[in-house]
Tab-separated table of C-alpha atoms (C1' of nucleotides) in Angstrom:
chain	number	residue	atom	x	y	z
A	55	UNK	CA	-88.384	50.016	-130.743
A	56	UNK	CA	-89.546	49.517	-134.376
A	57	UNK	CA	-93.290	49.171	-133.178
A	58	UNK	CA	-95.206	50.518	-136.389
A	59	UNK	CA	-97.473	54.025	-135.397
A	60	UNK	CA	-98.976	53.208	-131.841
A	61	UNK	CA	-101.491	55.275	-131.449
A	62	UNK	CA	-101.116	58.016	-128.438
A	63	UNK	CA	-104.678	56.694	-126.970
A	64	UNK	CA	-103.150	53.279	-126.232
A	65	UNK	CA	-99.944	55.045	-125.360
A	66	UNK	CA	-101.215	56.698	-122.502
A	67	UNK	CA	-103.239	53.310	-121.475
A	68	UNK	CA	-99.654	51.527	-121.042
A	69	UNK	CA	-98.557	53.204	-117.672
A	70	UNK	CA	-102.027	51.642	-116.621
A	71	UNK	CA	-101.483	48.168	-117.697
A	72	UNK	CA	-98.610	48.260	-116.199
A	73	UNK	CA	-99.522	49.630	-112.742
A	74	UNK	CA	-102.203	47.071	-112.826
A	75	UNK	CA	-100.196	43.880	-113.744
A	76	UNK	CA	-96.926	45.037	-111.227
A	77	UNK	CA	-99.786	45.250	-108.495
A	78	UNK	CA	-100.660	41.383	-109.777
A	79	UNK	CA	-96.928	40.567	-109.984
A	80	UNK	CA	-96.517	41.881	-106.500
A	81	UNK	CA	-99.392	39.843	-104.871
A	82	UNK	CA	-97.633	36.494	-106.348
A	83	UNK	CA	-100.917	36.362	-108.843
A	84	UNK	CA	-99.620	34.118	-111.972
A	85	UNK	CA	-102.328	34.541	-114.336
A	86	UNK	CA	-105.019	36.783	-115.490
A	87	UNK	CA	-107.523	37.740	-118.156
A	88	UNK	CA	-108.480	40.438	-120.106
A	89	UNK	CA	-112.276	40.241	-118.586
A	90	UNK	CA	-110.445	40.681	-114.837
A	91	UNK	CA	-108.114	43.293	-116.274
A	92	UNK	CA	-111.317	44.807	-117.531
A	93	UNK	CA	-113.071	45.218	-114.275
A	94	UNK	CA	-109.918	46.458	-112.439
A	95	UNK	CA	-109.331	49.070	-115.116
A	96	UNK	CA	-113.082	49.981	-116.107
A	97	UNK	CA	-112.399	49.210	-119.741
A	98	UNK	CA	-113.544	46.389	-121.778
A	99	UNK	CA	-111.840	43.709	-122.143
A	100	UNK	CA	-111.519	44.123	-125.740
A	101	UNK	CA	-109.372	47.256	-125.712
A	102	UNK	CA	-107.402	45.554	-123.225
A	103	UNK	CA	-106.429	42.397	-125.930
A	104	UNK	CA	-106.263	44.925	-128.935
A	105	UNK	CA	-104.012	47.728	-127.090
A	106	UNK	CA	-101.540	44.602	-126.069
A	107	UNK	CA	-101.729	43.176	-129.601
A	108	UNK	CA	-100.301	46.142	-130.884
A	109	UNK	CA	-96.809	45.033	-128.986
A	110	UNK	CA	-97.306	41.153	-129.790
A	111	UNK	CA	-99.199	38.108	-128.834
A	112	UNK	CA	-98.260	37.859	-124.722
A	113	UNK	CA	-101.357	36.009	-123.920
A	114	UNK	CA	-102.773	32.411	-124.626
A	115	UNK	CA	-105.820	31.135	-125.923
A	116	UNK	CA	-107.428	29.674	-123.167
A	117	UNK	CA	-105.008	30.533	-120.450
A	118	UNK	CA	-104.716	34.260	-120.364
A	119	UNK	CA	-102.246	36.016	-119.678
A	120	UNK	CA	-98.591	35.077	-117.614
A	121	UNK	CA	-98.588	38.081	-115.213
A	122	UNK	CA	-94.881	38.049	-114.925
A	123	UNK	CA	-94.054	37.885	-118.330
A	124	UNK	CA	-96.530	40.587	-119.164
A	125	UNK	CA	-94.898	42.705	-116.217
A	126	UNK	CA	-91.456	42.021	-117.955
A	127	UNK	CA	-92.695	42.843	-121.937
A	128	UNK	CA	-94.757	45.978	-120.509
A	129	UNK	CA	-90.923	46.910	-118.754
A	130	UNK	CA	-89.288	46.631	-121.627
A	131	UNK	CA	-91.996	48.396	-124.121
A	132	UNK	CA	-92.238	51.617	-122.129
A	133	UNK	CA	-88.415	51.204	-121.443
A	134	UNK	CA	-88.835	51.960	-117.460
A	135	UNK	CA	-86.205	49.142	-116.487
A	136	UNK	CA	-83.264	51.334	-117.513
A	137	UNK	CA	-82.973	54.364	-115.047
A	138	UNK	CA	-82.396	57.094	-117.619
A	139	UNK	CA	-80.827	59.496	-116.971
A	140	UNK	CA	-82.083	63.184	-115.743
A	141	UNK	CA	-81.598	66.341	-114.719
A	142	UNK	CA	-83.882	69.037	-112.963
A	143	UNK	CA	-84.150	72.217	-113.697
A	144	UNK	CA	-85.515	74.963	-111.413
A	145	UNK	CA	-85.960	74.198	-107.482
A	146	UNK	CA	-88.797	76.319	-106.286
A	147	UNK	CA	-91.694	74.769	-104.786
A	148	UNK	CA	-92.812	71.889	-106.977
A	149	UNK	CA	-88.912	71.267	-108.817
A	150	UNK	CA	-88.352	71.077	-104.647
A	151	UNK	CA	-91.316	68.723	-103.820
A	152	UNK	CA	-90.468	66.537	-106.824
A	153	UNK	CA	-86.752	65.899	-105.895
A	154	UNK	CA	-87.830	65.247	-102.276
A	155	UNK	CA	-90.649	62.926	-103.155
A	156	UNK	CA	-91.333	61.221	-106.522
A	157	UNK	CA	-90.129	58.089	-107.316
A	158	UNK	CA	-88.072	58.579	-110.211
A	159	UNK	CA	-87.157	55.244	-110.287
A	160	UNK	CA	-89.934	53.975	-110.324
A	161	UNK	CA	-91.200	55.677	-113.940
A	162	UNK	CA	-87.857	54.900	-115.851
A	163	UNK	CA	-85.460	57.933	-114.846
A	164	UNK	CA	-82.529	58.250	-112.141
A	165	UNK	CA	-82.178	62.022	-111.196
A	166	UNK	CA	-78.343	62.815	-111.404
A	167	UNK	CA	-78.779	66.537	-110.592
A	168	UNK	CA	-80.862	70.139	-110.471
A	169	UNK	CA	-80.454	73.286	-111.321
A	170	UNK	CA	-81.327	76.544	-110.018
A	171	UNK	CA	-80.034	80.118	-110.931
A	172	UNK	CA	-79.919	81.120	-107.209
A	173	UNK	CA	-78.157	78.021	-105.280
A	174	UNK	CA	-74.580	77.271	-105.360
A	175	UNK	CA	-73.619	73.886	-104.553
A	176	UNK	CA	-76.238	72.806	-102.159
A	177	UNK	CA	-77.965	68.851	-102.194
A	178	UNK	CA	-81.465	67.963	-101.868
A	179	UNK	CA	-82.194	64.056	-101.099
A	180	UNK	CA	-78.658	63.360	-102.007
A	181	UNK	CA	-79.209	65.108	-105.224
A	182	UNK	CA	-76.440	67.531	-106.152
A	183	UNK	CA	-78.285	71.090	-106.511
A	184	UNK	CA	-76.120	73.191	-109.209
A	185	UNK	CA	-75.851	76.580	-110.030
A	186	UNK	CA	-77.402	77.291	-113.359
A	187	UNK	CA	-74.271	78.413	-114.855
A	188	UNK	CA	-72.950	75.044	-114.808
A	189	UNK	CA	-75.928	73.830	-116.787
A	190	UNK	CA	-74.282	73.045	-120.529
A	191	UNK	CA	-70.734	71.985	-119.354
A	192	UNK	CA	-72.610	69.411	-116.843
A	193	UNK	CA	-74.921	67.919	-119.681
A	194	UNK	CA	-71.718	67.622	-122.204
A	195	UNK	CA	-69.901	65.375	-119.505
A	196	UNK	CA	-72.692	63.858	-117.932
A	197	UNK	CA	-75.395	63.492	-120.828
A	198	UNK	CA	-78.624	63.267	-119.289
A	199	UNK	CA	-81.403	62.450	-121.635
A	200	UNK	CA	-84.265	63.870	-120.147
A	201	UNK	CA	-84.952	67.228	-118.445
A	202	UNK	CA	-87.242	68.328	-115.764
A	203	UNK	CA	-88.232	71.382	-116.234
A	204	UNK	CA	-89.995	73.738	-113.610
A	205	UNK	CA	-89.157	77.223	-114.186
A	206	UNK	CA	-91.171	80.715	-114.532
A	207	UNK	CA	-92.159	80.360	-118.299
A	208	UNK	CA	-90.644	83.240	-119.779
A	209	UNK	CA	-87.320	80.759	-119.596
A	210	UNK	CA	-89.015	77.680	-121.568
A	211	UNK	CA	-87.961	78.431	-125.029
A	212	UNK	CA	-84.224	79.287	-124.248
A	213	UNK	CA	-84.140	75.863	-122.234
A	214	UNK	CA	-85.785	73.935	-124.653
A	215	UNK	CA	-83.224	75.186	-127.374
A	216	UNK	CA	-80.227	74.356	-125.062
A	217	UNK	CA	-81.707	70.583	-124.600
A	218	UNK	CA	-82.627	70.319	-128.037
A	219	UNK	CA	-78.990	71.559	-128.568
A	220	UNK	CA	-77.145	68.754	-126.690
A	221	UNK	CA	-78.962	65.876	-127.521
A	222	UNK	CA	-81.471	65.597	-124.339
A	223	UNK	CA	-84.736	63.294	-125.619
A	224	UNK	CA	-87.407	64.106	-123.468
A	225	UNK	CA	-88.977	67.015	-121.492
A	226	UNK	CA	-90.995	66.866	-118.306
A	227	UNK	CA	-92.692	70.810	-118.535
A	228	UNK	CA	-94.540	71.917	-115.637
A	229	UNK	CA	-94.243	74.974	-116.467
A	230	UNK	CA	-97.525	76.941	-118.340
A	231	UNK	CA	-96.042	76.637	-121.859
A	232	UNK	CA	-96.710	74.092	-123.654
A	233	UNK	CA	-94.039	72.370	-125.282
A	234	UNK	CA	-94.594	71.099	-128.771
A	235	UNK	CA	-91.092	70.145	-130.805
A	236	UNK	CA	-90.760	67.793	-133.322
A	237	UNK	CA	-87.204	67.739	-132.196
A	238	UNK	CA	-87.840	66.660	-128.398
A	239	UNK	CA	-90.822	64.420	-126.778
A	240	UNK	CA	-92.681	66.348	-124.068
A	241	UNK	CA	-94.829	65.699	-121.340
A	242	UNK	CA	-97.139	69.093	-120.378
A	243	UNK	CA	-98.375	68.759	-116.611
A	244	UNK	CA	-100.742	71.753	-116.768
A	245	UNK	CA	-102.212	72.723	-113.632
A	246	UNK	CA	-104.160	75.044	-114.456
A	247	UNK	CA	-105.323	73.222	-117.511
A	248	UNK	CA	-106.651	70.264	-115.183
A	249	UNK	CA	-108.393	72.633	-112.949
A	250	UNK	CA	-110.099	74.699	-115.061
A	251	UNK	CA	-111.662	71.320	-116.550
A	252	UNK	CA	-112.594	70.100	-113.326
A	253	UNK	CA	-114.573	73.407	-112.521
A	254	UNK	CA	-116.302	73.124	-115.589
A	255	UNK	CA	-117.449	69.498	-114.898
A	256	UNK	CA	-118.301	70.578	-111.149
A	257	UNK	CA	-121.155	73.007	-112.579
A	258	UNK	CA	-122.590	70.294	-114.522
A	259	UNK	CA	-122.926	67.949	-111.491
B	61	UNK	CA	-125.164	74.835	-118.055
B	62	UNK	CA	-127.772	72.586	-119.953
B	63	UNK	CA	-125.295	72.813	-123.008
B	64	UNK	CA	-126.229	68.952	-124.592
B	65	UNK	CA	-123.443	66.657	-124.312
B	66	UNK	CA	-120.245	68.099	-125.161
B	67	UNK	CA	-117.141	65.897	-125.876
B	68	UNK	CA	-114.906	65.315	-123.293
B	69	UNK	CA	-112.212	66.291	-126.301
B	70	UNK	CA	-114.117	69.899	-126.259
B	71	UNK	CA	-113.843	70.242	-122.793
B	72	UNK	CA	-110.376	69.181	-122.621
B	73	UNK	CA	-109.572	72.158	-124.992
B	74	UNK	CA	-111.731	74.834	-123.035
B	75	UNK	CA	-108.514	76.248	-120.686
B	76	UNK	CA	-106.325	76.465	-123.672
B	77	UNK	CA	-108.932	78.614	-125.486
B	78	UNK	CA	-109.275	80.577	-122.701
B	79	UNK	CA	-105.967	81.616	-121.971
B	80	UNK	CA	-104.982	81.674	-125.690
B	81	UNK	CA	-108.143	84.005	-125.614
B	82	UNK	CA	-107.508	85.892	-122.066
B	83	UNK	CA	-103.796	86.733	-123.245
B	84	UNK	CA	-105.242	88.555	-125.972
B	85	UNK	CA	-107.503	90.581	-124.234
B	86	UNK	CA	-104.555	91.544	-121.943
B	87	UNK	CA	-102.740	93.019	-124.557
B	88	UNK	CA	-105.685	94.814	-125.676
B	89	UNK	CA	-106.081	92.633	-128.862
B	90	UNK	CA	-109.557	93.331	-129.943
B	91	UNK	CA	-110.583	90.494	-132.411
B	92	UNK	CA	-109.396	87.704	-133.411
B	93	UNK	CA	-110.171	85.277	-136.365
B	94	UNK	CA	-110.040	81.463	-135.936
B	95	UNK	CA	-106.936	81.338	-138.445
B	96	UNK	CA	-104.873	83.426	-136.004
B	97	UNK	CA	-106.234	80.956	-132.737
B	98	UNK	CA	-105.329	78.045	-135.149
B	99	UNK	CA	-101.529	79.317	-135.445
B	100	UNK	CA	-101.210	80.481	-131.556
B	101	UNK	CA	-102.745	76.563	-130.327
B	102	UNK	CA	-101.161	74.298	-133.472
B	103	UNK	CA	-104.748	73.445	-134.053
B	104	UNK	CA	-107.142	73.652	-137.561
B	105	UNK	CA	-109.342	76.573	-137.557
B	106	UNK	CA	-112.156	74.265	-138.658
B	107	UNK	CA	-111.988	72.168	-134.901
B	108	UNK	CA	-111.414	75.631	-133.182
B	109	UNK	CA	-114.697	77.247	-135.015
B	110	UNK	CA	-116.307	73.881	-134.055
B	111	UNK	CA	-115.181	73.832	-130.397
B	112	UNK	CA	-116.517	77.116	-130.120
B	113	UNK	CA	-119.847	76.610	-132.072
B	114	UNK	CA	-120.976	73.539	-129.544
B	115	UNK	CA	-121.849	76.617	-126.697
B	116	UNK	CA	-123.033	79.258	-129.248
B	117	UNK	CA	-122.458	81.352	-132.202
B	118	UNK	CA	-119.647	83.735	-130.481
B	119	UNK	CA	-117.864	85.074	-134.112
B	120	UNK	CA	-119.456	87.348	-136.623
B	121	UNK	CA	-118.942	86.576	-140.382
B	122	UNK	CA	-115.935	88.284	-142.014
B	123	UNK	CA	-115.005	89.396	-138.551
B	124	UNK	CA	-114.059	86.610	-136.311
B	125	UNK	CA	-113.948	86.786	-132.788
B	126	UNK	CA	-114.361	89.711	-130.222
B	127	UNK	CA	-111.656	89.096	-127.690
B	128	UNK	CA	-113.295	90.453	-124.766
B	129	UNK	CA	-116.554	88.857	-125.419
B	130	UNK	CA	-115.045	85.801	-126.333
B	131	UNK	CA	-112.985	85.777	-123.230
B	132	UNK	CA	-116.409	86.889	-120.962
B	133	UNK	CA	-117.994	83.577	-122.804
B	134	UNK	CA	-115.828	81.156	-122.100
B	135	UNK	CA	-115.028	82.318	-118.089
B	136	UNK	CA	-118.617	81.968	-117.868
B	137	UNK	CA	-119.166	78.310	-119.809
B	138	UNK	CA	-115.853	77.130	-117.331
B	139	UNK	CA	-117.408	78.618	-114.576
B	140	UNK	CA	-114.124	79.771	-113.059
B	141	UNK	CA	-115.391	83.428	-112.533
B	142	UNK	CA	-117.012	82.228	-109.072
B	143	UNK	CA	-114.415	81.916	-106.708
B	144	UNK	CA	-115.674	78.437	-105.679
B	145	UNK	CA	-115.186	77.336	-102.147
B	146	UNK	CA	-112.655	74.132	-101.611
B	147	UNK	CA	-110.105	72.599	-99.403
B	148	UNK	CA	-107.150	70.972	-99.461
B	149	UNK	CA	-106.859	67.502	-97.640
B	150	UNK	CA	-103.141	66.366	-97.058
B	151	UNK	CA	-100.209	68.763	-96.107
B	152	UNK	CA	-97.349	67.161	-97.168
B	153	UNK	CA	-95.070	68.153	-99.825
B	154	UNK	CA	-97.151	68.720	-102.831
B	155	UNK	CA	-99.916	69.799	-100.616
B	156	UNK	CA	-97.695	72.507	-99.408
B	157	UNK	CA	-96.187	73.150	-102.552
B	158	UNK	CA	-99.729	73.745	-103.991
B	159	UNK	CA	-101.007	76.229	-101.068
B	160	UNK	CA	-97.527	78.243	-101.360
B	161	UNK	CA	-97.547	78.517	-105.263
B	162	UNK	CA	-100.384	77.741	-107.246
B	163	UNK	CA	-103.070	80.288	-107.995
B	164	UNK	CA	-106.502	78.722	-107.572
B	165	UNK	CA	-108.318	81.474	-108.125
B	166	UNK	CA	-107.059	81.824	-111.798
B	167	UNK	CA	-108.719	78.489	-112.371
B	168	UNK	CA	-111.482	79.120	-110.533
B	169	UNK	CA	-111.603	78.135	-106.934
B	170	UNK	CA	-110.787	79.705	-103.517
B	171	UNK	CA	-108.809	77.504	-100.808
B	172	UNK	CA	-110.299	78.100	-97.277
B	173	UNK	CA	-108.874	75.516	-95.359
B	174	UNK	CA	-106.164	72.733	-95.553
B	175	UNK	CA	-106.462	69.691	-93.479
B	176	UNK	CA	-103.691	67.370	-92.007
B	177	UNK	CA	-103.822	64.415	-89.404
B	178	UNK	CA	-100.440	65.717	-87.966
B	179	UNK	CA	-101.137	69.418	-87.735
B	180	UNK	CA	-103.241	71.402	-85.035
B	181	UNK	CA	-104.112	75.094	-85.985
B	182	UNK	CA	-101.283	75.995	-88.454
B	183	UNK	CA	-101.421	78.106	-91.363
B	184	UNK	CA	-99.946	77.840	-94.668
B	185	UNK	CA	-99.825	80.865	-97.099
B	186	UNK	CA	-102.852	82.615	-94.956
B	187	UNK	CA	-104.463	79.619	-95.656
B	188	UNK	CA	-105.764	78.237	-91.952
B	189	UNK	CA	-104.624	74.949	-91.500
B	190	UNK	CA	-107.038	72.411	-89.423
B	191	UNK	CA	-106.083	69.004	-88.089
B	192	UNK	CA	-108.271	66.175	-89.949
B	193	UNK	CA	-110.263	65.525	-86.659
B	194	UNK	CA	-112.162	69.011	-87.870
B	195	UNK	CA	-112.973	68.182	-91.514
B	196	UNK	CA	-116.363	66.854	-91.534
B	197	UNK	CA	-117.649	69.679	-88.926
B	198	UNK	CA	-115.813	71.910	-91.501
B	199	UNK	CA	-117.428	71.130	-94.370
B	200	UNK	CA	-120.885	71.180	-92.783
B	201	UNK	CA	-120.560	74.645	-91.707
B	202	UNK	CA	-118.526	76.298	-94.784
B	203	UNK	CA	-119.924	73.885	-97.365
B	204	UNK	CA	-116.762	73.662	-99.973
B	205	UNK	CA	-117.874	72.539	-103.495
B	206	UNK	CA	-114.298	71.157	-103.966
B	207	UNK	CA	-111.819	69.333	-102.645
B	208	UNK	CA	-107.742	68.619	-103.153
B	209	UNK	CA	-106.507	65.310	-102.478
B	210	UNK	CA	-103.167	65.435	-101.428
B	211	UNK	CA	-102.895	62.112	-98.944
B	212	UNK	CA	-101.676	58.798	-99.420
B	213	UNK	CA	-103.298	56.380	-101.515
B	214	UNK	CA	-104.753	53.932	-99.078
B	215	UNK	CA	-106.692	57.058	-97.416
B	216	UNK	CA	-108.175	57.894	-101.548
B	217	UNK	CA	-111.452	55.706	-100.943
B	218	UNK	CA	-112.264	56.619	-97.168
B	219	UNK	CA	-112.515	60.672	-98.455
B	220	UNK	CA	-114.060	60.375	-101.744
B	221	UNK	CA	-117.225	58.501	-99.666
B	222	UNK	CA	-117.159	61.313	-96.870
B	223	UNK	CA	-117.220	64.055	-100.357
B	224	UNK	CA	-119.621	62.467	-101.475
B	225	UNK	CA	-121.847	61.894	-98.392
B	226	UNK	CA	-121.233	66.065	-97.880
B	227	UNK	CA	-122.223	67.243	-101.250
B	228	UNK	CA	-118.619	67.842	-102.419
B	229	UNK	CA	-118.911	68.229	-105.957
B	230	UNK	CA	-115.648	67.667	-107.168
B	231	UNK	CA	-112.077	66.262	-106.430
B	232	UNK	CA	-109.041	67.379	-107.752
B	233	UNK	CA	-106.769	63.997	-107.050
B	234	UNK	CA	-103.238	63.697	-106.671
B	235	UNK	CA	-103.231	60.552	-105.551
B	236	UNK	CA	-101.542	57.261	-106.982
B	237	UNK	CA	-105.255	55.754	-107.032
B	238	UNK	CA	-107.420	56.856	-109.804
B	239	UNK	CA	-111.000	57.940	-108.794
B	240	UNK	CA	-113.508	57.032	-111.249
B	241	UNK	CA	-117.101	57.504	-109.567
B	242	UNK	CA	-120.495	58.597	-110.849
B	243	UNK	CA	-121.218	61.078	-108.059
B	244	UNK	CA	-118.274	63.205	-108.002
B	245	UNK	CA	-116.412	64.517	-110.783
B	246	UNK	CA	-112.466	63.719	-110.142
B	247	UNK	CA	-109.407	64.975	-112.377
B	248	UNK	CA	-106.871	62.617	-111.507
B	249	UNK	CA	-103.457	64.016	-111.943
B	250	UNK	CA	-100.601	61.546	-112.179
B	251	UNK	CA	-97.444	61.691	-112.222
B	252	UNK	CA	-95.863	58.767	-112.694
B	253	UNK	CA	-98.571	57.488	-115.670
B	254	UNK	CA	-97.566	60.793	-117.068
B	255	UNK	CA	-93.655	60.351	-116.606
B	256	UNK	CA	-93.799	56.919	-118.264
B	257	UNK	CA	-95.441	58.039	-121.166
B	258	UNK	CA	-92.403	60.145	-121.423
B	259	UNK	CA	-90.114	57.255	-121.150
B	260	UNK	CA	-91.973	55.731	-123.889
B	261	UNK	CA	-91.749	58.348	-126.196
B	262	UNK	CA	-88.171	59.199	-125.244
B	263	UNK	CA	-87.390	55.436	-126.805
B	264	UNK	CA	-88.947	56.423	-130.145
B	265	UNK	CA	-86.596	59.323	-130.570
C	254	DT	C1'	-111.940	16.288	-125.488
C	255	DA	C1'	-114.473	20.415	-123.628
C	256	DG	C1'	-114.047	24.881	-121.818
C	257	DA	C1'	-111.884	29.068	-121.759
C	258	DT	C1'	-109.993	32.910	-123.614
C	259	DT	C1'	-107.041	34.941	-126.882
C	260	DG	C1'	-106.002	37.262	-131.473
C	261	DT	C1'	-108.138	39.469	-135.091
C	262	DT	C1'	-111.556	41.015	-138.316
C	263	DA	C1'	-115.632	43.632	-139.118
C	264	DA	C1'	-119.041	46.993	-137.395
C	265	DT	C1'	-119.885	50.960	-134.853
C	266	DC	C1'	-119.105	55.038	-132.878
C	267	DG	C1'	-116.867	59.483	-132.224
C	268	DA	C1'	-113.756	63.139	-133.446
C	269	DT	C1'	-111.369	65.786	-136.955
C	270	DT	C1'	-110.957	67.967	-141.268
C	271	DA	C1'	-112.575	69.860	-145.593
C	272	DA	C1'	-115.659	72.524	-148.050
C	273	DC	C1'	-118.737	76.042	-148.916
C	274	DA	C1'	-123.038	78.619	-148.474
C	275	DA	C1'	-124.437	82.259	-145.423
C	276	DT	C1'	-123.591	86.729	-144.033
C	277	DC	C1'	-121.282	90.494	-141.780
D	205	DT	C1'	-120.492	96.040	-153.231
D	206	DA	C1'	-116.361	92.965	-152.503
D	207	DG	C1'	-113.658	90.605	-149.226
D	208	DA	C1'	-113.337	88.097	-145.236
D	209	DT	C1'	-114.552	84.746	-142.178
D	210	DT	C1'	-117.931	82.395	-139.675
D	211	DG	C1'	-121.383	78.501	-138.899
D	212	DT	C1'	-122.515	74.179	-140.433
D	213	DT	C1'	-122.867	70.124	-143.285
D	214	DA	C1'	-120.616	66.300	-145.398
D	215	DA	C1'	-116.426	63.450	-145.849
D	216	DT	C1'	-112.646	61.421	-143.705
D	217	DC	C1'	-110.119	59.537	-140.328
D	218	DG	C1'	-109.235	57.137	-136.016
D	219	DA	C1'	-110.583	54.678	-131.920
D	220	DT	C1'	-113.679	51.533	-129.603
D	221	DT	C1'	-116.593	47.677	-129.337
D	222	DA	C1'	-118.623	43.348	-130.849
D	223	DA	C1'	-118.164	38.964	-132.599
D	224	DC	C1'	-116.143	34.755	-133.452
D	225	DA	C1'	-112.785	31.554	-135.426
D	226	DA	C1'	-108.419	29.880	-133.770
D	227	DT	C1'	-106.199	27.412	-130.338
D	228	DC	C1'	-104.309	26.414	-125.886
DNA sequence: TAGATTGTTAATCGATTAACAATC
DNA sequence: TAGATTGTTAATCGATTAACAATC
């Protein structure tokens, strides 16, 4: 909680580490080092010990590191073992193909419910679809505390005022705006963004 | 194309220019200085007039920027004026979602085929649909420069060697499994890394 | 104890920002 | 010409890597 200024470049390498060791964890591996780390992460094993000595000392001289503890400390650190809760807003194509197929779960958040300005009461995967209308009264009895949001992008600023409004943390924007609020943390899956860099990189293959 | 060795930071920029750039131009906005860029992106006008500067001198002295010059540059230097052949491999729910909705051919690329071991002659959005017995006889005949990886994880290594072994150029990965490999450039997009980022940050709220 | 491997400091490398001369 | 704003160099800041003493 009271880590002092991680840097966002070792912030982003946590999901990673994670992934990595829970893989280790799974195959009933007890131990590993940085240098193995290393080679199944392509970095070197020196950015491996620093990034995990921002968070504290989980390995031993000598020994390694415990895979299961690790596993538990990286858990806790990103805060994944909690199922926050979320809500979805917008079920067209992707909010739809989200709801029906990513593991929520599995990155930290339980999805109580979507939204959608054209359904009425519907369900998708056993999640309760909502008319938009219902939005605000929903989030004040429920309070989510993180928001999907895939919606055209003419709508991003009002919704990012309502969430900032009531108290909802984080935003998950896949829509084309980016979001950037000192008052909310954001996540900006961009597309377009991603493809437009891999075209460039194509041409200088 | 022989532009030496520009940051991956740079690159990473490049779309956001461009569409910061290409709205302009769409509202007939005629110049532009690198103070006004720095406001509309939240970046300094000194890494903007940097940026810019690693592919050429496109401003003028006590001018600034001609939009639609600017915006002709940097289509060209991203190379998404081309229309570049590629296919989709994996028509399940994002796949789908992808063919329905997203607009390749803002971001450079035209989708000619999707591929899918349970489908036989379908078609998606006009886009033919082929079952995955068809790829490699496919890609020999229409030669795609790019493909998008839409399968399960365990399938990520078998098609990246078949891409590479036709001359694909470039992979545009959805996968869990991150692709990391000297003869084919890969943007990995992915989800949950990017979710639990999210769930970290949410904590530090 | 000897070997292994961490934690941590110092050195290097890269990216960002500041500053200003050049020039439109 | 005077004002504006770029292109570019130098200074700063941050991130990565190398090295090794500490220690299990």
């Amino acid at each position: 909680m009271m880590e002092k200024n991680i840097s966002t470049a070792v912030i982003k390498r946590l999901p990673r580490y994670y992934k990595t060791i829970k893989e280790l964890a799974v195959a009933n591996i007890t131990r590993v080092s940085s240098a193995e780390l290393a080679g199944r992460l392509s970095f070197t094993a020196s950015k491996i010990r620093q990034d995990l000595n921002c968070f504290g000392g989980f390995g031993q001289q000598g020994y390694g590191y415990n895979v299961a503890y690790l596993c538990n400390e990286l858990e806790e650190i990103l805060g994944i073992n909690k199922g926050i809760p979320a809500i979805l807003i917008g079920t067209g194509n992707i909010g739809t193909a989200l709801i029906n197929n990513f593991d929520f779960l599995y990155s930290g958040f339980k999805l109580i419910a979507g939204f959608d300005i054209r359904v009425f009461n519907d369900n998708i995967n056993n999640v309760p679809i909502y008319n938009a209308s219902e939005l605000e009264r929903f989030i004040e009895k429920n309070k989510p505390k993180m928001a999907v949001l895939t919606v055209p992008r003419n709508q991003v600023q009002k919704y990012v005022k309502l969430f900032i409004k009531h108290e909802i943390k984080g935003v998950w924007n896949f829509t084309n705006e980016y979001i950037q609020n000192p008052d909310i943390a954001a996540e900006n899956v961009n597309f377009s963004d991603s493809l437009m860099t891999l075209c460039y990189n194509i041409k200088e293959k």
